[in-house]
XYZ file of C-alpha atoms in Angstrom:
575
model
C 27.930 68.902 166.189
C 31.536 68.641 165.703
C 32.510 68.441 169.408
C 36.139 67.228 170.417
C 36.381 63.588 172.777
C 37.274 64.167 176.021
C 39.459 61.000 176.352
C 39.141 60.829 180.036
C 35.614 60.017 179.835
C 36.135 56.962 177.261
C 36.009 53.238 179.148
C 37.800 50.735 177.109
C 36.781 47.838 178.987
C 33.109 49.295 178.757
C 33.315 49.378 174.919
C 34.594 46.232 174.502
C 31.799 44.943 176.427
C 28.990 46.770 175.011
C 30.708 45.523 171.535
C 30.159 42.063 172.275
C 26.951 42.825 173.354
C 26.320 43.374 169.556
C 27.756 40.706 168.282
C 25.331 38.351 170.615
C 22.291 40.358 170.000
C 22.330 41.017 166.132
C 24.219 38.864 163.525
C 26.281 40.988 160.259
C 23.338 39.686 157.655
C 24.052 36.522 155.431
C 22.376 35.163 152.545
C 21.873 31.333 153.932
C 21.195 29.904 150.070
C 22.965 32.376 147.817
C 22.639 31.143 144.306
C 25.835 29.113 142.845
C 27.504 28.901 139.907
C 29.432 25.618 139.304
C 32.625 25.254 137.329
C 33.556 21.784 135.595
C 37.186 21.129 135.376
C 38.612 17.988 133.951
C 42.022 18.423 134.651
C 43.447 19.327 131.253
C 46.471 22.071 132.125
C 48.334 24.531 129.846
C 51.350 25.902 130.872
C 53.492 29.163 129.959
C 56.846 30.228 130.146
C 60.532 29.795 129.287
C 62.096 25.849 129.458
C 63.888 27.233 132.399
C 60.925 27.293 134.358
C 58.225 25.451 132.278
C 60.530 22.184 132.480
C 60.456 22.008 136.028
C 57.233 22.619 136.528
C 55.960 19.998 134.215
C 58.375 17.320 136.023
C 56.480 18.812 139.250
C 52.887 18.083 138.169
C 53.603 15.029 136.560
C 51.527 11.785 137.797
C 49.668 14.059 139.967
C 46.101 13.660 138.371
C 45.861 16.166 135.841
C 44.491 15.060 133.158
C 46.676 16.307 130.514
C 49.894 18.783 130.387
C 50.665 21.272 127.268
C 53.526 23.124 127.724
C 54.169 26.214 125.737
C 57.530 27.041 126.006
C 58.859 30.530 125.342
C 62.552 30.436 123.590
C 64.163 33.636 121.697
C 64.803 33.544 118.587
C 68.098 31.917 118.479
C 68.156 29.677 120.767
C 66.902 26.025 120.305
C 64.263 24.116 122.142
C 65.430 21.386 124.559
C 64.540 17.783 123.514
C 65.230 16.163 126.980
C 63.938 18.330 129.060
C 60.747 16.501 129.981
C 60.285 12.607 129.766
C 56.504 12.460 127.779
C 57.463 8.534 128.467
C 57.390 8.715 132.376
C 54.400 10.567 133.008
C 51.088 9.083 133.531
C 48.950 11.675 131.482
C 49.673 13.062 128.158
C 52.062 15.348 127.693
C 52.510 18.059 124.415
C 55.152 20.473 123.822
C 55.019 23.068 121.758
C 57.293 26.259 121.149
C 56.502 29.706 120.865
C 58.725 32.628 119.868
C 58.882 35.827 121.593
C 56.343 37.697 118.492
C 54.246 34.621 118.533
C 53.901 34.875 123.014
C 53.186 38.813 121.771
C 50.373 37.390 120.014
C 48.574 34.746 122.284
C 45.245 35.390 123.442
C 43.074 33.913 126.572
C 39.768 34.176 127.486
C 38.031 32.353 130.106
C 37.969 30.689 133.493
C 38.097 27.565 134.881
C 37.301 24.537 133.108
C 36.869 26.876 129.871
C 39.489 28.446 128.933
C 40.164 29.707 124.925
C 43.785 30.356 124.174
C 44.506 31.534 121.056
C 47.129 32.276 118.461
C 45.889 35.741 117.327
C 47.609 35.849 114.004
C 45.534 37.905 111.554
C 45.998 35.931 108.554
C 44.914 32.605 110.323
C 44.086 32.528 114.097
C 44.770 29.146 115.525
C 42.803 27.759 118.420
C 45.845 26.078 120.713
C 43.514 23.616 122.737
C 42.007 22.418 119.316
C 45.326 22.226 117.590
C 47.572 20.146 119.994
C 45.046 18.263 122.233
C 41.983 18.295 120.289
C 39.942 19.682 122.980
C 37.208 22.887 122.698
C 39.386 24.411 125.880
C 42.123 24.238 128.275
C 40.759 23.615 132.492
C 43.533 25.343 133.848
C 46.477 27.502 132.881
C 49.559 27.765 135.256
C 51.243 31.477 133.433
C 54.640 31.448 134.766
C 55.647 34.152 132.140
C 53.067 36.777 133.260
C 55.712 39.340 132.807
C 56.614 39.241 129.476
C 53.517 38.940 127.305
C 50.676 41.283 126.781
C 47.803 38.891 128.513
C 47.502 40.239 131.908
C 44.389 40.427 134.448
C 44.550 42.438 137.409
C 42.086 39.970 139.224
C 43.058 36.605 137.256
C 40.013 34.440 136.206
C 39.192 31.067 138.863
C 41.978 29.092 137.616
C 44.133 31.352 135.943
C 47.400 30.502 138.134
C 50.293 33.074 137.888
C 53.374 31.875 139.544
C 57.236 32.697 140.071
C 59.244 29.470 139.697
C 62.190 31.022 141.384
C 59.953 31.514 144.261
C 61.102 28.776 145.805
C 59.065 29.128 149.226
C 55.553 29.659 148.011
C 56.601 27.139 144.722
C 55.363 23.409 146.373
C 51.800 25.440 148.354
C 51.286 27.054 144.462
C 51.567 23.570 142.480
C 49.452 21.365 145.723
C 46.840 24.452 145.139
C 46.641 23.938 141.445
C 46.606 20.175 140.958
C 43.462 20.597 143.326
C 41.842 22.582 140.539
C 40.092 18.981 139.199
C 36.673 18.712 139.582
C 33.289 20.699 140.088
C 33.442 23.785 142.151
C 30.746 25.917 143.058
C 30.925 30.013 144.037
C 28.244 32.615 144.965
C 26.676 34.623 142.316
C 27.441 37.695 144.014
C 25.061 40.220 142.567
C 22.134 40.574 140.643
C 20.834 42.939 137.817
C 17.877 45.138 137.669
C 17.754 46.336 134.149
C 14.913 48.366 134.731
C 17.189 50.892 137.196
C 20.012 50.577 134.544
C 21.157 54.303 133.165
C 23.834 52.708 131.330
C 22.138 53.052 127.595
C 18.555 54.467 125.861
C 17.723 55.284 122.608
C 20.789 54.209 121.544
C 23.113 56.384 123.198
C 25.406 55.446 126.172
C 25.293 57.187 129.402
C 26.245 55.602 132.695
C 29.347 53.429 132.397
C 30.231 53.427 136.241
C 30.236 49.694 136.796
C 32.505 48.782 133.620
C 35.492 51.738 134.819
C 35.491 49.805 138.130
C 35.783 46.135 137.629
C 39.358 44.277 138.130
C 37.796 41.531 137.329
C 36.653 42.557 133.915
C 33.532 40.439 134.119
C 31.310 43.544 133.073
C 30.457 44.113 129.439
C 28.417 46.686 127.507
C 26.729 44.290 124.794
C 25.117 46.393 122.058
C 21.296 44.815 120.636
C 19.586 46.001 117.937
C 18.994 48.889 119.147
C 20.128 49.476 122.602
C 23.342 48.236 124.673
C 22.875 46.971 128.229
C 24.783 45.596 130.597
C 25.719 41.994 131.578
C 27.928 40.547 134.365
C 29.867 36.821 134.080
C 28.931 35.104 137.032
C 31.881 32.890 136.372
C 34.365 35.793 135.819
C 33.110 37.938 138.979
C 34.832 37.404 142.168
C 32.599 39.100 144.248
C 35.078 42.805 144.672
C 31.410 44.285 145.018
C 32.777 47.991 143.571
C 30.381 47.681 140.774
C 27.631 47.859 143.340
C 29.252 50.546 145.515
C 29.384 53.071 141.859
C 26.380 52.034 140.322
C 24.142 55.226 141.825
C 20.762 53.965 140.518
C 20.734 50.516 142.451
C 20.988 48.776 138.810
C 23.477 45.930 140.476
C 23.200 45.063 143.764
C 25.945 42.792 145.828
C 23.996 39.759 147.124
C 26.196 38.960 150.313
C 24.676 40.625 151.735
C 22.248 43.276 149.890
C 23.298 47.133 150.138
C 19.861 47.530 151.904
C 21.066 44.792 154.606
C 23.804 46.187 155.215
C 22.866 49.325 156.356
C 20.112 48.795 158.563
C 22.240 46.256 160.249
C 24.663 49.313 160.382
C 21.727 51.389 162.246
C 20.896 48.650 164.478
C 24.853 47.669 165.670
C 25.272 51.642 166.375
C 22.180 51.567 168.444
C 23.029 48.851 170.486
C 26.450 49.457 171.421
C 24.657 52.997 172.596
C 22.398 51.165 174.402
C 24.888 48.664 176.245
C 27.019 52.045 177.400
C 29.126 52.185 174.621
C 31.003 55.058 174.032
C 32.281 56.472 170.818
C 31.907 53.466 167.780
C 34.236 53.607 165.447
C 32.842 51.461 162.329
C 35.699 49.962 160.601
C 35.218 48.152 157.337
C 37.314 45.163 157.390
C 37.328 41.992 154.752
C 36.411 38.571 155.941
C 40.237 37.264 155.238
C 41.380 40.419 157.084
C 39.540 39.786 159.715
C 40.324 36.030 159.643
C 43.925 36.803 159.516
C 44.058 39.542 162.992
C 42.325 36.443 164.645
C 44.716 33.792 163.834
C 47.719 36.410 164.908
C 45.734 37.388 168.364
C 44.691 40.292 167.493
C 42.082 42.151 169.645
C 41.160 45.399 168.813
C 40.012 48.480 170.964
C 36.731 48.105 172.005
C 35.257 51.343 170.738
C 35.878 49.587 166.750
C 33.279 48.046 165.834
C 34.214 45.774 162.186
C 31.851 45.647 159.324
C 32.954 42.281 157.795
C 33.092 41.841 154.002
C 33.745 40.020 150.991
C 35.922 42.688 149.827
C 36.190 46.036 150.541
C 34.260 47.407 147.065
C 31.151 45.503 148.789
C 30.847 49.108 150.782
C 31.059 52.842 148.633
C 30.506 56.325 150.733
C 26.878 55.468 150.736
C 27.614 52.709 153.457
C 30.178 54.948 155.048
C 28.025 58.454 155.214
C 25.080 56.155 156.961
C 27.327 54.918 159.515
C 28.037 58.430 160.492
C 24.436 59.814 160.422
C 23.350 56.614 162.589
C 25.946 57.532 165.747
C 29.199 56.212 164.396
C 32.090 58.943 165.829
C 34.456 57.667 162.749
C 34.271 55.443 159.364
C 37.802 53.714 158.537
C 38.432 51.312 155.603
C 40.559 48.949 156.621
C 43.036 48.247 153.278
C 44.452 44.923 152.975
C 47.521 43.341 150.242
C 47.669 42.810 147.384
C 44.352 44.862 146.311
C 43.723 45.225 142.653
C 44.662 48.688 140.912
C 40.950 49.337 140.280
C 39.724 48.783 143.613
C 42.230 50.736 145.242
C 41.892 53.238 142.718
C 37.981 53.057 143.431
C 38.306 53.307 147.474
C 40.241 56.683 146.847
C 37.559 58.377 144.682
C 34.936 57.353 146.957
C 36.803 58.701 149.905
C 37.526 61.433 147.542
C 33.444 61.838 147.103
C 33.028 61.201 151.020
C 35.502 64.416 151.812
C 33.836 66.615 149.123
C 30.248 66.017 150.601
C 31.095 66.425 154.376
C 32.760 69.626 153.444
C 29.736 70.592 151.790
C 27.495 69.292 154.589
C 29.479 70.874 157.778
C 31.320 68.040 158.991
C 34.992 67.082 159.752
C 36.098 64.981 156.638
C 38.743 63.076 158.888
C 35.953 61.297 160.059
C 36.120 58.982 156.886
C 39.830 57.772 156.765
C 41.648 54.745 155.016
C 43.278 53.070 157.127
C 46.892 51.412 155.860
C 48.131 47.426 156.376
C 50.140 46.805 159.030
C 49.052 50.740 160.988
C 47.761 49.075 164.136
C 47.771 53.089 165.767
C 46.027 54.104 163.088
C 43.473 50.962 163.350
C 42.870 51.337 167.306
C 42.994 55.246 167.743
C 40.386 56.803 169.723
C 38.157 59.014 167.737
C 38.913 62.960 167.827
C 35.452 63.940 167.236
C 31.921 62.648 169.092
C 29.588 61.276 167.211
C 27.218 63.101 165.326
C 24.095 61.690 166.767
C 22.225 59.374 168.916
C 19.902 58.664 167.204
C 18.798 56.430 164.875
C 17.892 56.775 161.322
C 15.123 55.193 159.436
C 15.502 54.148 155.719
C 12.067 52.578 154.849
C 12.835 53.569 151.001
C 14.029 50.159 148.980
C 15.605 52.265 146.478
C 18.650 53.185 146.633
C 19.275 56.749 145.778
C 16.224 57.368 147.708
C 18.090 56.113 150.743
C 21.454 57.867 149.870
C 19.079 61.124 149.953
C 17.792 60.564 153.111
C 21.381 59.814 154.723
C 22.408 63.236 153.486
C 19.512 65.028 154.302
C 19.992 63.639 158.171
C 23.622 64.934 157.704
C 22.408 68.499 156.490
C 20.409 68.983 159.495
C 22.912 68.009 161.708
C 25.599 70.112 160.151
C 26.528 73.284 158.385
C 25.530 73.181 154.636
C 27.604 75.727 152.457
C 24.485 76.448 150.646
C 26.806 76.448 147.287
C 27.794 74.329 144.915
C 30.896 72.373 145.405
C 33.329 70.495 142.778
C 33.389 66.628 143.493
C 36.091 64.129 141.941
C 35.098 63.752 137.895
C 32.450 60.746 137.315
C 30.309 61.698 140.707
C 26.460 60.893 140.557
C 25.998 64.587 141.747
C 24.723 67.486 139.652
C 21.824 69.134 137.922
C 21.535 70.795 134.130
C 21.012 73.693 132.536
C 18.015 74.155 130.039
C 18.090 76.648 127.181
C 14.620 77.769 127.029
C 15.470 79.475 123.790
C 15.952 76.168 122.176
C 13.693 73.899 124.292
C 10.638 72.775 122.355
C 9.264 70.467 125.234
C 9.674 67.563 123.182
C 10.331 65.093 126.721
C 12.784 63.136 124.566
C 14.659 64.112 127.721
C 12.205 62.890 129.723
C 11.609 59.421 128.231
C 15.042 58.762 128.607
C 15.715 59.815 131.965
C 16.558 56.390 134.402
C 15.326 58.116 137.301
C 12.262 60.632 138.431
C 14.739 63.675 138.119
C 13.293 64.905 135.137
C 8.872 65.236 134.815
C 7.104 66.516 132.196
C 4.323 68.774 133.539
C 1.493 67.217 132.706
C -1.630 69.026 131.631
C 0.667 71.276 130.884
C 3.520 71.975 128.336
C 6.723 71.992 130.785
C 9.400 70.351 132.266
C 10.550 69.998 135.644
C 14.133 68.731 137.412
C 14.552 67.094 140.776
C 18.102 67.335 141.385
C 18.586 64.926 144.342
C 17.500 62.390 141.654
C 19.779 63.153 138.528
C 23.079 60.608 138.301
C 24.536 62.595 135.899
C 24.223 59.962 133.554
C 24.416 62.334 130.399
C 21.522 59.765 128.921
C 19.393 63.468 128.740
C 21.747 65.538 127.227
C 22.257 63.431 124.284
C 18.487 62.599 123.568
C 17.939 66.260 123.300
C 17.327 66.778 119.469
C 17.841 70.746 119.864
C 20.961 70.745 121.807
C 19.402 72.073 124.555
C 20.798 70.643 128.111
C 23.888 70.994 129.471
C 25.299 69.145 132.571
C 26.175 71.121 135.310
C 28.308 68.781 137.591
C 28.734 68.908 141.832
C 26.727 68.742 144.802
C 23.998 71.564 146.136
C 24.486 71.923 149.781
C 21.207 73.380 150.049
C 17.578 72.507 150.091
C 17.015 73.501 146.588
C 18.665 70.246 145.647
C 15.077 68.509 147.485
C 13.268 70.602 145.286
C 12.023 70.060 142.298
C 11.445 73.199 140.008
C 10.238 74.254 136.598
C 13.085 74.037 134.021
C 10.932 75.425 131.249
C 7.550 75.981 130.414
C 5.216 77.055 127.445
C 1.618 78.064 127.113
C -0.179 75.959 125.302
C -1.303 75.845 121.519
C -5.477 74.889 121.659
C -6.596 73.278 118.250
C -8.109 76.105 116.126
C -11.180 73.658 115.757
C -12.126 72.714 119.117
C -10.060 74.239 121.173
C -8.176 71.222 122.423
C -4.292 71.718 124.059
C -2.332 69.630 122.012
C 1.261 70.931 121.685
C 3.392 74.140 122.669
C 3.295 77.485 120.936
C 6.982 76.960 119.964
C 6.488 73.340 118.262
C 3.585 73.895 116.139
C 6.094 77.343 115.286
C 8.657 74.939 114.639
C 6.837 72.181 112.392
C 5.601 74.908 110.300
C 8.239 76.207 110.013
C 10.081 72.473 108.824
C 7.184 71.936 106.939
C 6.569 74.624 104.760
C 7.650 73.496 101.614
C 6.058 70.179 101.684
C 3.631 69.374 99.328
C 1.196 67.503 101.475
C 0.966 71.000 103.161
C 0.606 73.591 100.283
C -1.674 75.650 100.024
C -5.260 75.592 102.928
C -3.695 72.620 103.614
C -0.725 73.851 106.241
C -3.844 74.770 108.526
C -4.031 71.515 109.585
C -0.619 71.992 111.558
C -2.734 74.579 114.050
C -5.150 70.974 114.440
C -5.241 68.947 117.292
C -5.068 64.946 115.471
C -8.387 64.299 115.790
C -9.138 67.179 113.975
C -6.621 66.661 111.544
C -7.963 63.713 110.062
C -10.915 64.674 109.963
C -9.866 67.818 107.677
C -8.159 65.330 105.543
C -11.515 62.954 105.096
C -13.337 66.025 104.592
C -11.285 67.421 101.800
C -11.171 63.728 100.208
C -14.979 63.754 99.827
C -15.301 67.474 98.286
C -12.198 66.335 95.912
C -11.259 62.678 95.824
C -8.791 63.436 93.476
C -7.243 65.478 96.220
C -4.877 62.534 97.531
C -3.600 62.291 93.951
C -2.163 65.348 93.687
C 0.466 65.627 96.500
């Protein structure tokens, strides 16, 4: 199925058309009333940096409708703070100055977005709240950070109103300042994603498994809060920005991006590749592309080959190899993730592993892994190339499954038949939702502590019977099993099976039964009722006839006990 293009037979012009013959027939799916979340800024700004450039700036923003300036101006230690260098007098809003030393700038601490932002001194004899001690406010509305090189407070993806600026960049300096005086007011954003707790492997029984979403995050609007008992996770709507890799390495489903839904966006995928097939096209080449990106080729004239067909986005984490591996087992010839400036570390870091993943699996699978490919800015070759390879098939693929593993399972499966599988095991990149475990039946008691805290159907008990059974295409490797074990007994065993015994789910371990010596009743393994004996042997509720009642169903039990009360009903007195 790995054929090579013969480039002769490829009709640009044909593409092209049978490309916008998609675009008229099926729209890239959009949620029409996404729910909002509004911020409320007033206007009040804080600003950071040295007098060289905080001075300026201030004089800049001055009687331009902010509400109120603090400046917090960053001198070393022996040199003295500039009385003149602003004019509180001239401006039209209120203006407070206040210096900081180079350990106290060490020291400051801020916390959120716009319209509520908490800057603090983080002294540990005394922390002082800034906006409470110099305006007399709960919180700054905006913060222009024109020192975000020399303290310790730094974001990868800065919070909505979080401003980080160069004053000595003198070309994007007046388009910075007109963008952040425009900061005043109520804004509203998408909530990009929402949260089904239920799918969450993330934390049970106290321990902490899957932590995916919060290694993945620029933004760092995901936290792991810990309850009573259990930690789960929660996302800041006002903090997210929508990078959507959260959604792309959660493997359960757990969060899914909103604009639009994971589920969306591959059958619209399925139906685009089917189209352009049936309009003559020739070869589709799905490139992931964001909506600025996109936006920006436009405005420069820009018109790609007609064989690409782009998968717009909010940003590129919005897609993971999931997206990707269904493009190519619904008739795309290529995948190529179109990268884009100034990306945050995390999400760049993220597109490699999960290109990473991609490679690994179509090795496994049979395929040709550069049919997955990032693509770089500016490589307009690279972008337009014709495709080496054909595609792998024509037709199309049906996911009818709303869950999401369930429909990563199928896309593999599709890919399996039409490839080459290994049949082995093979290593993927560390932190992959791929793998099975290893049960010592030695030390197994069939307690299903294992199975209660299992987030997906990979691990069954058996039933009517003492045993326990693994589906492997289901396990995320969440390591929630392995530490609910009480007798040690599970081991991870990390990478994918590129066979069908990863479909099929099989008897880890299995007892007979222990029947109630009374009536005969099933009611625990061989080994447990071994094992609580064994545990209980010295206990004097136990002694004597008494540890009998061990080899008793609990019906049974208790009845013993009420028995034994009315011969002795001193009995209970004596343990």
């Amino acid at each position: 199925m790995n054929q090579r293009i013969q480039l002769a037979s490829l009709d640009d012009q044909r593409n092209a058309e049978a490309r916008e013959t998609v675009r008229q027939r099926i729209s890239w799916p959009a949620n029409l009333t996404p729910a909002n979340v509004t911020y409320h800024s007033r206007g009040h700004a804080l600003l950071i940096g040295s007098a060289d450039d905080v001075y300026p700036a201030a004089r800049a923003l001055q009687g331009r409708g902010l509400a109120s300036l603090t400046l917090l101006v960053t001198e070393s230690d022996t040199t003295t703070l500039r009385d003149d260098a602003v004019d509180p007098a001239g401006a039209s809003e209120p203006l407070v100055s206040q210096a900081l030393s180079q350990g106290q700038l060490s020291q400051l601490r801020i916390n959120g977005y716009l319209g509520a932002f908490s800057v603090q001194l983080d002294d540990a004899d005394s922390p002082l709240d800034l906006a409470r001690a110099l305006i007399e406010r709960d919180n700054f509305d905006l913060i222009l950070d024109l020192a975000a090189t020399t303290h310790t407070q730094r974001w990868e993806l800065p919070p909505p109103g979080y401003v980080v600026m160069q004053w000595q960049d003198v070309e994007q300096r007046s388009d910075t300042l007109d963008d952040f005086v425009g900061l005043v007011g109520e804004f509203d954003k998408p909530r990009y994603f929402q949260v089904n707790s239920d799918l969450c492997a993330h934390s049970t029984s106290g321990n902490i498994g899957c932590t995916r979403c919060l290694d993945v995050c620029p933004a760092d609007a995901i936290s792991s809060i810990q309850g009573r008992i259990e930690s789960h996770i929660e996302i800041d709507p006002f903090l997210c920005q929508g990078v959507g890799s959260c959604t792309s390495a959660c493997p359960t489903g757990a969060i899914e991006f909103r604009l639009p839904e994971t589920r969306r966006q591959q059958d619209t995928l399925s139906a685009w590749l089917g189209a352009y097939r049936e309009a003559g096209g020739q070869a589709p080449v799905l490139r992931f592309i964001t909506h600025d990106s996109q936006d920006a080729e436009r405005a420069a004239g820009v018109v790609t080959a007609g064989h690409i067909i782009d998968a717009p986005l909010e940003e590129l984490g919005a897609a993971g190899h999931d997206q990707w591996l269904t493009a190519l087992a619904t008739g795309a010839a290529e995948v190529r993730i179109q990268l884009h400036p100034n990306m945050p570390a995390r999400l760049s870091a993220f597109l490699t592993d999960q290109v990473a993943q991609t490679h690994a699996l179509l090795d496994a699978l049979g395929h040709d892994r550069a049919r997955v490919k990032l693509i770089e800015i500016a490589d307009a070759a690279g972008r337009d190339a014709l495709p080496a390879l054909t595609p792998l098939t024509e037709s199309p693929l049906s996911l009818p499954e709303p869950e999401k593993r369930a429909r990563l399972n199928r896309v593999l499966a599709k890919l399996a038949e039409l490839g080459n599988p290994s049949g082995e095991r093979v290593a993927m990149p560390v932190g992959a939702a791929y793998g099975a475990i290893q049960v010592d039946s030695d030390a197994c008691t069939l307690c299903h502590a294992c199975v209660s805290n299992c987030p997906t159907p990979a691990l069954k008990s058996g039933g009517n019977t003492p045993a326990l059974s693994f589906l492997e295409a289901d396990c995320v490797q969440c390591d929630l099993c392995e530490q609910a074990c009480p007798e040690n007994a599970i081991t991870l065993i990390p990478g994918f099976l590129a066979s069908d015994a990863r479909e099929t789910r099989h008897i880890c371990h299995e007892e007979a039964a222990f029947e109630c010596i009374n009536c005969g009743k099933p009611f625990a393994t061989v080994s447990t009722v071994a094992t609580i004996k064994q545990k209980l042997a010295n206990h004097p509720y136990f002694a004597g006839e008494a540890m009998i009642r061990l080899e008793m169903c609990e019906d049974c039990r208790v009845k013993d006990v009420w028995k034994t009360m009315i011969r002795d009903p001193d009995a209970q007195l004596k343990v």
